[in-house]
Amino acid sequence: MKMKKMLLFGFLLGILFCKAQSNDYWQQHVDYKMDVIIDVKSYQYKGKQELLYTNNSQDTLKRVFYHLYNNAFQPGSEMDLRIQNIADPDGRMVNKVQNSEGKEVKESRISKLLPNEIGYLKISNFKQDGVSAQTKEVGTILEVVLATPILPGKSTVFTLDFDGQVPLQIRRSGRNNSEGIELSMAQWYPKIAEFDFEGWHADPYIAREFHGVWGNFDVKITIDKNYVLGGTGYLQNPNEIGYNYQDTGVVVTIPKKQKTLTWHFYAPNVHDFTWAADKEYVHDKYPAENGVTLHFLYKNNPAIIDVWKQAQPKTAELMQFFNKTIGNYPYKQYSVIQGGDGGMEYGMCTLVLGEGKLNGFVGLIAHEMGHSWFQHVLASNESKHGWMDEGFTSFIEDLAVNELAAKKVGNPFAGAYKSYIELANSGKEQSLATHADRYDLNRSYSVASYSKGELFLSQLIYLIGEDNLMKTLKRYYKEFQFKHPTPNDIKRTAERVSGANLDWYLTDWTQTTNTIDYSIKKVAEKDNTTTILLERIGRMPMPIDVLVEYTDGTKESYYIPLRMMNFQKSNPKLEIKWTIMNDWAWAMPNYEFSIQKPLSSIKKISIDSSDLMADVKRENNVFVNNK
């Protein structure tokens, strides 16, 4: 019965998805069926996969590609070599050792893995509609030359067998993490690559994040009966499993002679499937709004139980805030699971380290659960546009944490501005258009994706107003859920909501390293009239808010629209007089206007008193009259 309900749910989501499509939009579709048996002693597993693949493109496909992520965890892999050659390797992926000269150096943990510690995923018996197909494995990618090309609008069935070994936990997935969780099973199966209007996205796995095809997953996992599992999807046989999954009042007794349990999960309309398992998991359930059940799985460790219990109502509050701010979470369960190497988002769940203090732990959950909107419903390409998922999630995380805080701050995005401005002034910034694997430094990638990506949205408050931005987020979510939105999609949504032209903003902010730098160049008085001369120093243009504070305690705002934006925003602070000036064209380096008051009546003049414009040299934004 539960399977029928889930199938119906997936069907209804599919109807909503189809109705949401524009005439020229298409995306591929997959239906996975997997049966896997886990050997918990050797950390190896064997599985069978059946994949119904539907080609909704206009292309005839002669090849397909699969990701074999486990293969990255082998000495000599691209991930290993990247760790060895980047100037600031991820601390989780290195060991600190002394070299022959007695100096401390960092060595790749992957480079030291033994044969029984590496990860691997081996494919055999690959068939297309029952006919063998030619396969070639290169690192973390499997290339398949099809027996029969897939015509536009047609479907085919791929079947394969796979053998895997779970690596020592180094990055996201693996066994025996730093907190003792046995199995963190992320990206553990042969996963078909995304094919879209840009072509195949068969990127090798070098430690960044993921891109996947929307579809349904029917997964059976057979494992030692003493292990408790959590992850993506809905458990179809809870009354056979127990462990607090069973229906109320049901007592589950597993015969002593029975060695294993088969956990049957179904996940409709997702683009990945993740799970974790441990013998010592406590499993709590907590109700959230709209009939969603929150699941919490964590070690039965007295040192962390109180924090995990206290985090549960906070998690429900966070979900409520995200629902209100963006749109309703579309599934009926979400699981917070102790595992992985920090925090990482997956379909209907997150793996998080769980031994921190409450505030930091809730902040971690806020970020990872926020990805359920910005990545697991709005599935942007994280390799090409990491700022769209990390940055947008950071934005709503900061809003949510501030909303739940006992003491709220005026600008919850201040930390992101500080990080971005430091990077922009360091000379080490690379464009947001840089592929995630091609950043020179991990630090540059992180600040760009998280902080500069967050500022893409927070600056829209400055550009089009807070009300228009929040309407933009809701419309973006409504129109692009269960799709693969691109940067142009968020830009066009903001334009449709506000009426502003924003192509210049998307171009300068995401495709260049142009910076914003405006200054108050000169303030002078003549005949009891004060003249203010502004200068644009940076390449990136912006509309300008100038706040004038008078010696009598009153204030006045002067708004200078940007000509190429073709837009005038509303007064963000109704209590302050708001004067709209003539626009400022980009080609004009200077702008001058006058105030019909003597300089002696002016106490202070500020460009962007809201601090929502990412000016990289804020010290020249203020004039203080000391006379």
XYZ file of C-alpha atoms in Angstrom:
627
model
C 0.000 0.000 0.000
C 2.802 2.405 0.912
C 4.541 1.684 -2.378
C 1.327 2.553 -4.246
C 1.078 5.820 -2.328
C 4.674 6.714 -3.169
C 4.166 5.851 -6.829
C 1.080 8.062 -6.881
C 3.072 10.837 -5.194
C 5.797 10.551 -7.828
C 3.192 10.543 -10.601
C 1.542 13.702 -9.244
C 4.926 15.426 -8.950
C 5.559 14.429 -12.544
C 2.294 16.061 -13.628
C 3.244 19.273 -11.823
C 6.675 19.106 -13.432
C 5.248 18.672 -16.931
C 2.830 21.558 -16.486
C 5.692 23.774 -15.368
C 7.740 23.207 -18.513
C 8.076 25.879 -21.105
C 7.668 24.731 -24.699
C 11.406 24.585 -25.360
C 12.590 23.177 -22.033
C 13.406 19.490 -21.692
C 15.328 17.254 -19.341
C 16.155 13.581 -19.216
C 14.381 11.184 -16.863
C 15.532 8.061 -15.026
C 13.967 5.272 -12.994
C 16.457 3.290 -10.909
C 15.923 -0.120 -9.354
C 18.801 -1.382 -7.224
C 19.355 -4.408 -5.002
C 22.545 -4.330 -2.964
C 24.071 -6.657 -0.364
C 26.510 -5.173 2.146
C 29.318 -7.201 3.752
C 29.955 -5.185 6.928
C 33.117 -7.146 7.761
C 34.967 -6.389 4.535
C 33.145 -3.101 3.756
C 32.412 -4.459 0.316
C 29.081 -4.684 -1.463
C 27.519 -6.256 -4.529
C 24.553 -4.899 -6.405
C 22.333 -5.129 -9.434
C 20.968 -2.049 -11.151
C 18.167 -1.645 -13.650
C 17.803 1.820 -15.141
C 14.951 2.981 -17.352
C 16.384 5.953 -19.253
C 14.140 8.324 -21.200
C 15.704 10.582 -23.830
C 13.636 13.770 -23.890
C 16.217 15.628 -25.984
C 16.237 16.190 -29.736
C 19.528 14.302 -29.992
C 20.040 10.683 -30.932
C 22.303 9.316 -28.201
C 24.953 6.825 -29.285
C 26.843 6.877 -25.966
C 26.024 7.393 -22.312
C 28.275 8.066 -19.336
C 28.160 6.952 -15.714
C 29.890 8.343 -12.638
C 31.898 5.869 -10.558
C 32.665 8.195 -7.656
C 34.271 5.568 -5.413
C 37.194 5.267 -7.826
C 38.433 8.707 -6.734
C 39.609 7.192 -3.458
C 42.625 5.411 -4.907
C 46.318 6.424 -4.958
C 47.113 8.181 -8.220
C 43.534 9.281 -8.903
C 42.774 12.813 -10.089
C 41.472 13.625 -6.620
C 44.699 12.364 -5.053
C 46.851 14.366 -7.475
C 44.779 17.498 -6.919
C 45.329 17.234 -3.155
C 49.073 16.892 -3.746
C 49.319 19.886 -6.060
C 46.956 22.555 -4.724
C 48.563 25.143 -2.451
C 45.887 24.917 0.262
C 44.626 21.321 0.374
C 41.477 20.530 2.334
C 42.568 19.740 5.890
C 40.213 16.766 6.033
C 42.020 15.128 3.132
C 45.622 15.376 4.342
C 47.870 14.102 7.106
C 50.487 16.337 8.674
C 53.881 14.602 8.640
C 57.542 15.547 8.900
C 59.716 15.341 5.809
C 63.355 14.276 5.676
C 64.406 17.784 6.698
C 62.194 17.746 9.798
C 59.674 20.214 8.375
C 55.953 19.643 8.696
C 54.286 18.923 5.353
C 50.865 17.793 4.268
C 50.453 14.467 2.483
C 47.351 13.235 0.727
C 45.447 10.696 2.794
C 44.348 9.036 -0.443
C 47.966 8.435 -1.471
C 48.467 6.234 1.604
C 45.384 4.023 1.255
C 46.032 0.270 1.236
C 44.199 -2.107 -1.121
C 41.613 -2.967 1.545
C 41.116 0.746 2.357
C 40.592 2.224 -1.100
C 37.247 2.822 -2.734
C 36.245 1.216 -5.975
C 33.219 0.564 -8.135
C 33.540 -2.165 -10.772
C 30.931 -2.666 -13.472
C 30.160 -5.925 -15.259
C 27.472 -7.503 -17.411
C 26.284 -4.169 -18.855
C 23.322 -4.641 -21.193
C 20.950 -2.404 -23.082
C 17.526 -3.975 -23.518
C 19.165 -7.353 -22.926
C 21.979 -6.835 -25.441
C 25.583 -6.405 -24.285
C 27.092 -2.950 -24.744
C 30.731 -1.889 -24.945
C 32.082 -0.139 -21.827
C 35.301 1.721 -21.054
C 36.298 2.841 -17.561
C 38.487 5.945 -17.207
C 39.010 7.000 -13.605
C 35.650 7.953 -12.168
C 33.823 7.826 -15.517
C 32.347 4.854 -17.362
C 31.748 5.399 -21.075
C 29.186 3.128 -22.725
C 28.905 2.710 -26.488
C 25.283 1.724 -26.935
C 24.145 -1.366 -28.752
C 21.251 0.672 -30.179
C 21.170 4.491 -30.349
C 18.399 6.097 -28.277
C 16.178 8.177 -30.525
C 14.561 11.427 -29.354
C 11.550 10.753 -27.161
C 12.409 7.072 -26.706
C 13.311 5.013 -23.649
C 15.679 2.135 -23.059
C 16.595 -0.157 -20.156
C 20.160 -0.508 -18.928
C 21.098 -3.360 -16.607
C 24.424 -3.943 -14.895
C 26.111 -5.624 -11.963
C 28.418 -3.691 -9.686
C 30.989 -4.505 -7.020
C 32.043 -1.803 -4.615
C 34.355 -1.214 -1.715
C 33.686 1.563 0.794
C 36.876 3.615 1.268
C 38.158 4.915 4.545
C 36.231 8.112 5.177
C 38.186 10.986 3.610
C 35.676 13.203 1.827
C 31.896 12.977 2.313
C 31.443 9.243 1.796
C 33.300 6.360 3.371
C 33.626 4.174 6.409
C 34.526 4.886 10.025
C 34.466 8.667 10.036
C 36.072 10.857 12.716
C 33.064 10.353 15.013
C 32.981 6.587 14.551
C 30.073 6.269 12.112
C 30.600 3.037 10.200
C 28.984 3.739 6.829
C 28.398 7.103 5.137
C 27.146 6.012 1.741
C 27.021 9.018 -0.581
C 27.429 8.661 -4.358
C 28.020 4.953 -3.811
C 26.298 3.496 -6.890
C 26.835 3.741 -10.670
C 25.134 7.080 -11.405
C 24.271 8.070 -14.953
C 25.606 11.481 -15.949
C 23.431 14.440 -16.828
C 22.799 15.252 -20.478
C 21.123 18.594 -21.151
C 21.024 21.442 -23.668
C 24.771 21.913 -23.126
C 25.572 18.229 -23.778
C 27.057 15.625 -21.429
C 28.249 16.604 -17.953
C 30.609 13.700 -17.358
C 32.998 15.530 -15.045
C 35.621 13.473 -13.228
C 35.265 13.511 -9.450
C 38.000 15.728 -8.008
C 36.323 16.546 -4.651
C 33.686 19.082 -5.598
C 29.962 18.465 -5.781
C 27.440 16.811 -8.027
C 24.921 17.010 -10.845
C 22.273 14.385 -11.480
C 19.267 13.367 -13.552
C 15.790 13.752 -12.069
C 14.009 10.466 -11.484
C 12.725 7.815 -9.106
C 14.775 5.411 -7.000
C 13.582 1.980 -5.801
C 16.386 0.644 -3.606
C 16.751 -2.510 -1.488
C 19.709 -2.699 0.894
C 20.475 -5.995 2.637
C 22.731 -5.581 5.652
C 23.503 -7.108 9.039
C 20.332 -6.849 11.164
C 22.089 -4.893 13.923
C 22.615 -1.837 11.721
C 20.222 1.136 11.714
C 19.837 3.019 8.432
C 18.646 6.461 7.408
C 18.761 8.423 4.200
C 16.907 9.359 1.045
C 13.348 8.272 0.401
C 10.560 6.515 2.266
C 11.011 3.192 4.001
C 8.509 0.786 2.444
C 8.691 -1.994 5.025
C 8.914 -0.225 8.407
C 6.953 -2.914 10.247
C 9.560 -5.495 9.201
C 12.465 -3.263 10.218
C 11.507 -1.601 13.484
C 14.150 0.720 14.957
C 11.410 3.328 15.552
C 10.341 3.314 11.888
C 7.378 1.021 12.532
C 3.792 2.228 12.801
C 2.546 3.292 16.219
C 1.718 0.306 18.403
C 3.539 -2.207 16.233
C 6.126 -4.378 17.982
C 8.838 -5.704 15.658
C 10.626 -8.887 16.674
C 13.481 -10.148 14.527
C 14.275 -13.873 14.960
C 17.670 -14.566 16.504
C 18.632 -16.903 13.677
C 17.974 -14.177 11.094
C 21.282 -12.562 10.173
C 20.242 -9.675 7.914
C 17.468 -7.228 7.173
C 16.510 -5.866 3.776
C 15.641 -2.177 3.928
C 13.382 -1.154 1.048
C 13.342 2.547 0.181
C 11.449 4.424 -2.502
C 12.358 8.012 -3.424
C 10.213 9.812 -6.011
C 11.492 12.732 -8.080
C 15.005 13.147 -6.706
C 18.422 13.242 -8.354
C 20.482 11.176 -5.941
C 20.153 8.493 -3.283
C 22.225 8.531 -0.084
C 22.183 6.480 3.098
C 24.186 5.926 6.265
C 24.304 3.045 8.754
C 25.659 2.326 12.200
C 24.994 -0.246 14.934
C 24.752 2.475 17.616
C 22.337 4.886 15.965
C 19.512 6.316 18.032
C 16.544 7.092 15.779
C 14.171 9.885 16.814
C 11.180 11.205 14.905
C 9.882 14.756 15.216
C 6.785 16.217 13.496
C 7.128 19.264 11.242
C 4.461 21.257 9.427
C 2.611 20.057 6.319
C 2.755 16.428 7.440
C 6.553 16.199 7.169
C 8.347 13.840 9.565
C 11.849 14.782 10.650
C 14.172 11.851 11.377
C 17.293 12.206 13.524
C 19.920 9.437 13.582
C 22.916 9.822 15.856
C 25.296 7.856 18.068
C 24.026 6.678 21.437
C 26.656 8.882 23.056
C 25.664 10.617 26.325
C 27.895 13.574 25.434
C 25.785 14.545 22.403
C 22.255 13.341 23.147
C 21.095 16.597 24.760
C 22.313 18.687 21.825
C 20.579 16.406 19.323
C 17.338 16.515 21.330
C 17.437 20.313 21.603
C 18.138 20.649 17.865
C 14.976 18.813 16.865
C 12.386 21.582 17.503
C 14.873 24.090 16.066
C 15.039 22.031 12.864
C 11.237 22.105 12.624
C 11.343 25.901 13.063
C 13.948 26.177 10.322
C 11.820 24.149 7.928
C 8.838 26.364 8.723
C 10.914 29.478 7.970
C 12.154 28.064 4.654
C 8.608 27.056 3.683
C 7.369 30.565 4.373
C 10.299 32.322 2.722
C 10.755 30.218 -0.425
C 7.963 27.675 -0.799
C 6.832 24.409 0.735
C 9.224 21.489 1.073
C 7.694 18.982 -1.378
C 8.518 15.672 0.316
C 7.143 14.042 3.473
C 10.387 13.262 5.283
C 13.744 14.842 5.980
C 16.567 13.101 7.851
C 19.439 14.647 9.811
C 22.096 11.933 10.109
C 25.393 11.881 11.954
C 27.998 10.918 9.368
C 30.276 12.227 6.649
C 33.064 14.718 7.227
C 31.356 17.986 8.158
C 28.049 18.698 6.512
C 26.751 17.755 3.096
C 23.312 17.891 1.521
C 21.595 14.989 -0.207
C 18.084 14.123 -1.389
C 15.717 14.306 1.622
C 18.648 14.142 4.064
C 21.956 15.524 5.219
C 25.058 13.921 6.715
C 26.563 16.077 9.472
C 29.190 15.797 12.141
C 27.289 15.698 15.411
C 29.587 16.459 18.329
C 29.462 20.262 18.268
C 27.713 22.796 20.473
C 24.034 23.604 19.955
C 24.283 26.961 18.170
C 26.897 25.801 15.703
C 25.055 22.527 15.175
C 21.767 24.290 14.415
C 23.612 26.600 12.029
C 25.061 23.578 10.248
C 21.611 22.006 9.934
C 20.209 25.328 8.696
C 22.715 25.375 5.846
C 22.453 21.737 4.840
C 18.661 21.622 5.063
C 18.506 24.891 3.118
C 20.031 22.951 0.240
C 16.807 20.963 0.069
C 15.428 24.049 -1.657
C 18.566 25.305 -3.415
C 19.897 22.111 -4.942
C 17.513 19.289 -4.209
C 14.450 21.014 -5.629
C 16.200 23.707 -7.667
C 18.930 21.472 -9.088
C 21.536 23.796 -10.566
C 24.806 22.442 -11.929
C 27.081 22.640 -8.887
C 30.243 22.087 -10.909
C 29.615 25.036 -13.228
C 27.562 27.307 -10.970
C 28.435 26.398 -7.395
C 27.408 29.908 -6.305
C 23.784 29.151 -7.179
C 23.433 26.422 -4.595
C 26.040 27.348 -1.989
C 25.498 31.086 -2.198
C 21.718 31.024 -2.243
C 21.666 28.496 0.585
C 24.033 30.662 2.617
C 21.663 33.580 2.053
C 18.598 31.807 3.428
C 20.684 30.187 6.172
C 21.756 33.607 7.442
C 18.172 34.872 7.239
C 16.878 31.836 9.126
C 19.531 31.808 11.857
C 18.958 35.521 12.431
C 15.204 34.947 12.585
C 15.622 32.258 15.261
C 18.241 34.174 17.239
C 17.349 35.725 20.582
C 19.177 38.885 19.534
C 18.828 39.838 15.877
C 21.421 41.759 13.854
C 20.752 44.475 11.306
C 22.728 42.902 8.473
C 22.853 39.090 8.739
C 25.011 38.943 5.603
C 27.867 41.048 7.041
C 30.228 38.072 7.318
C 29.785 37.233 3.640
C 30.578 40.828 2.628
C 33.734 40.793 4.744
C 34.962 37.513 3.212
C 34.250 38.614 -0.359
C 35.888 42.033 0.034
C 39.014 40.440 1.506
C 39.221 38.043 -1.458
C 38.558 40.772 -4.034
C 41.344 42.904 -2.572
C 43.775 39.974 -2.336
C 44.339 39.594 -6.074
C 43.406 35.899 -5.832
C 39.781 36.127 -6.919
C 38.566 34.142 -9.921
C 35.306 34.650 -11.756
C 32.190 32.804 -10.589
C 32.102 31.401 -14.128
C 35.150 29.286 -13.228
C 34.455 25.561 -13.109
C 34.565 24.370 -9.491
C 37.577 22.130 -10.155
C 39.570 24.916 -11.799
C 40.053 27.325 -8.922
C 43.700 27.873 -8.014
C 42.911 27.756 -4.295
C 40.277 26.016 -2.213
C 39.871 29.292 -0.333
C 39.087 31.166 -3.555
C 36.458 28.587 -4.493
C 34.827 28.693 -1.056
C 34.598 32.471 -0.764
C 33.414 32.808 -4.347
C 30.739 30.119 -4.135
C 29.481 30.759 -0.612
C 30.093 34.463 0.042
C 30.012 36.081 -3.393
C 27.124 33.801 -4.335
C 25.252 34.944 -1.230
C 25.915 38.553 -2.142
C 24.288 38.024 -5.534
C 20.979 37.868 -3.653
C 21.677 40.310 -0.812
C 22.714 42.984 -3.317
C 19.402 42.500 -5.078
C 17.848 43.934 -1.908
C 19.939 47.037 -2.605
C 19.129 47.005 -6.328
C 15.406 46.202 -6.519
C 14.258 46.277 -2.896
C 13.692 43.587 -0.278
C 10.060 43.011 -1.216
C 10.936 42.387 -4.865
C 13.766 40.037 -3.920
C 11.556 37.907 -1.679
C 8.921 37.746 -4.427
C 11.701 36.714 -6.819
C 12.743 33.793 -4.604
C 9.193 32.502 -4.340
C 8.556 32.793 -8.070
C 11.908 31.211 -8.908
C 11.091 28.268 -6.649
C 7.602 27.874 -8.073
C 8.658 28.011 -11.727
C 11.921 26.043 -11.620
C 11.383 23.341 -9.013
C 12.322 19.846 -10.210
C 14.330 21.416 -13.030
C 17.936 22.426 -13.636
C 17.876 26.246 -13.475
C 20.766 28.277 -14.861
C 22.084 31.722 -13.886
C 19.916 33.324 -16.531
C 16.808 31.850 -14.893
C 17.279 33.632 -11.557
C 18.185 36.849 -13.395
C 15.109 36.728 -15.624
C 12.875 35.929 -12.666
C 14.149 39.017 -10.830
C 13.570 41.082 -13.976
C 10.023 39.807 -14.390
C 9.191 40.555 -10.765
C 10.793 44.001 -10.574
C 10.756 45.321 -14.140
C 14.477 46.145 -13.885
C 17.070 45.304 -16.531
C 19.664 43.140 -14.779
C 21.775 41.607 -17.541
C 24.662 43.931 -16.643
C 24.464 42.705 -13.044
C 24.593 39.010 -13.925
C 27.472 39.624 -16.345
C 29.697 41.748 -14.128
C 29.050 39.880 -10.880
C 29.291 36.293 -12.135
C 31.353 36.357 -15.341
C 34.096 38.822 -14.413
C 36.121 39.902 -11.392
C 35.107 43.522 -11.897
C 34.753 45.238 -8.538
C 32.488 47.936 -7.144
C 34.314 50.986 -5.863
C 32.627 54.381 -5.558
C 33.963 57.361 -3.661
C 32.938 60.771 -2.418
C 35.605 62.629 -4.357
C 34.876 66.171 -3.235
C 32.432 68.151 -1.109
C 32.406 71.920 -1.530
C 30.212 74.901 -0.676
C 29.364 77.998 -2.688
C 26.642 80.539 -1.976
C 25.136 78.414 0.807
C 24.843 75.465 -1.583
C 26.787 72.248 -1.009
C 28.032 70.373 -4.078
C 28.916 66.672 -3.871
C 31.154 65.070 -6.480
C 31.035 61.272 -6.701
C 33.464 59.066 -8.619
C 33.166 55.545 -9.974
C 36.586 53.913 -9.558
C 35.740 50.219 -10.033
C 34.615 48.753 -13.346
C 31.282 47.473 -12.073
C 28.443 50.015 -12.116
C 25.697 50.304 -9.512
C 22.855 52.650 -8.648
C 23.915 54.814 -5.740
C 22.194 55.650 -2.458
C 23.604 58.719 -0.714
C 22.557 59.434 2.860
C 23.021 62.971 4.170
C 22.894 63.465 7.934
C 22.371 67.022 9.128
C 23.561 68.684 12.291
C 19.961 69.107 13.494
C 19.529 65.315 13.603
C 17.481 64.947 10.396
C 18.444 62.732 7.476
C 17.809 62.734 3.737
C 18.460 60.094 1.069
C 19.398 60.828 -2.522
C 18.879 57.944 -4.951
C 20.850 57.972 -8.208
C 19.464 55.330 -10.615
C 21.799 53.436 -12.938
C 20.913 54.280 -16.521
C 21.421 50.781 -17.951
C 19.138 49.331 -15.268
C 16.077 51.304 -16.489
C 14.579 51.140 -13.021
C 13.809 53.199 -9.955
C 13.450 51.437 -6.641
C 11.110 52.475 -3.855
C 12.231 54.203 -0.681
C 13.545 51.448 1.627
C 13.131 53.644 4.726
C 9.891 55.599 4.631
C 10.845 57.629 7.701
C 13.665 59.296 5.724
C 13.017 61.795 2.935
C 13.783 60.160 -0.433
C 14.845 62.210 -3.456
C 15.246 60.567 -6.874
C 18.016 62.169 -8.938
C 18.893 62.026 -12.624
C 20.407 58.689 -13.646
C 24.122 57.936 -13.877
C 25.455 56.420 -17.111
C 28.318 53.921 -16.839
C 30.558 55.834 -19.272
C 30.492 58.882 -16.964
C 33.225 58.413 -14.332
C 31.920 61.279 -12.196
C 28.527 62.465 -10.987
C 27.746 65.784 -9.337
C 24.711 67.045 -7.498
C 23.906 69.891 -5.133
C 22.038 70.348 -1.872
C 20.493 73.720 -1.214
C 22.027 73.961 2.235
C 25.347 75.232 3.547
C 28.087 72.756 4.343
C 27.962 73.822 7.983
C 24.503 72.197 8.265
C 25.855 68.812 7.143
C 27.336 66.375 9.647
C 28.017 63.316 7.471
C 27.555 62.030 3.900
C 27.584 58.285 3.158
C 27.378 56.118 0.061
C 25.263 53.039 0.842
C 24.620 53.365 4.553
C 22.870 49.950 4.395
C 26.187 48.180 3.661
C 24.369 46.013 1.108
C 26.519 47.145 -1.821
C 29.781 45.193 -1.962
C 32.065 48.202 -2.341
C 35.615 46.914 -1.981
C 36.969 50.155 -0.493
C 34.393 51.427 1.939
C 36.667 53.978 3.581
C 36.173 56.374 0.630
C 32.377 56.080 0.888
C 32.064 58.475 3.808
C 32.593 62.202 4.249
C 32.572 63.541 7.802
C 32.410 67.296 8.273
C 34.845 68.112 11.048
C 34.597 71.862 10.595
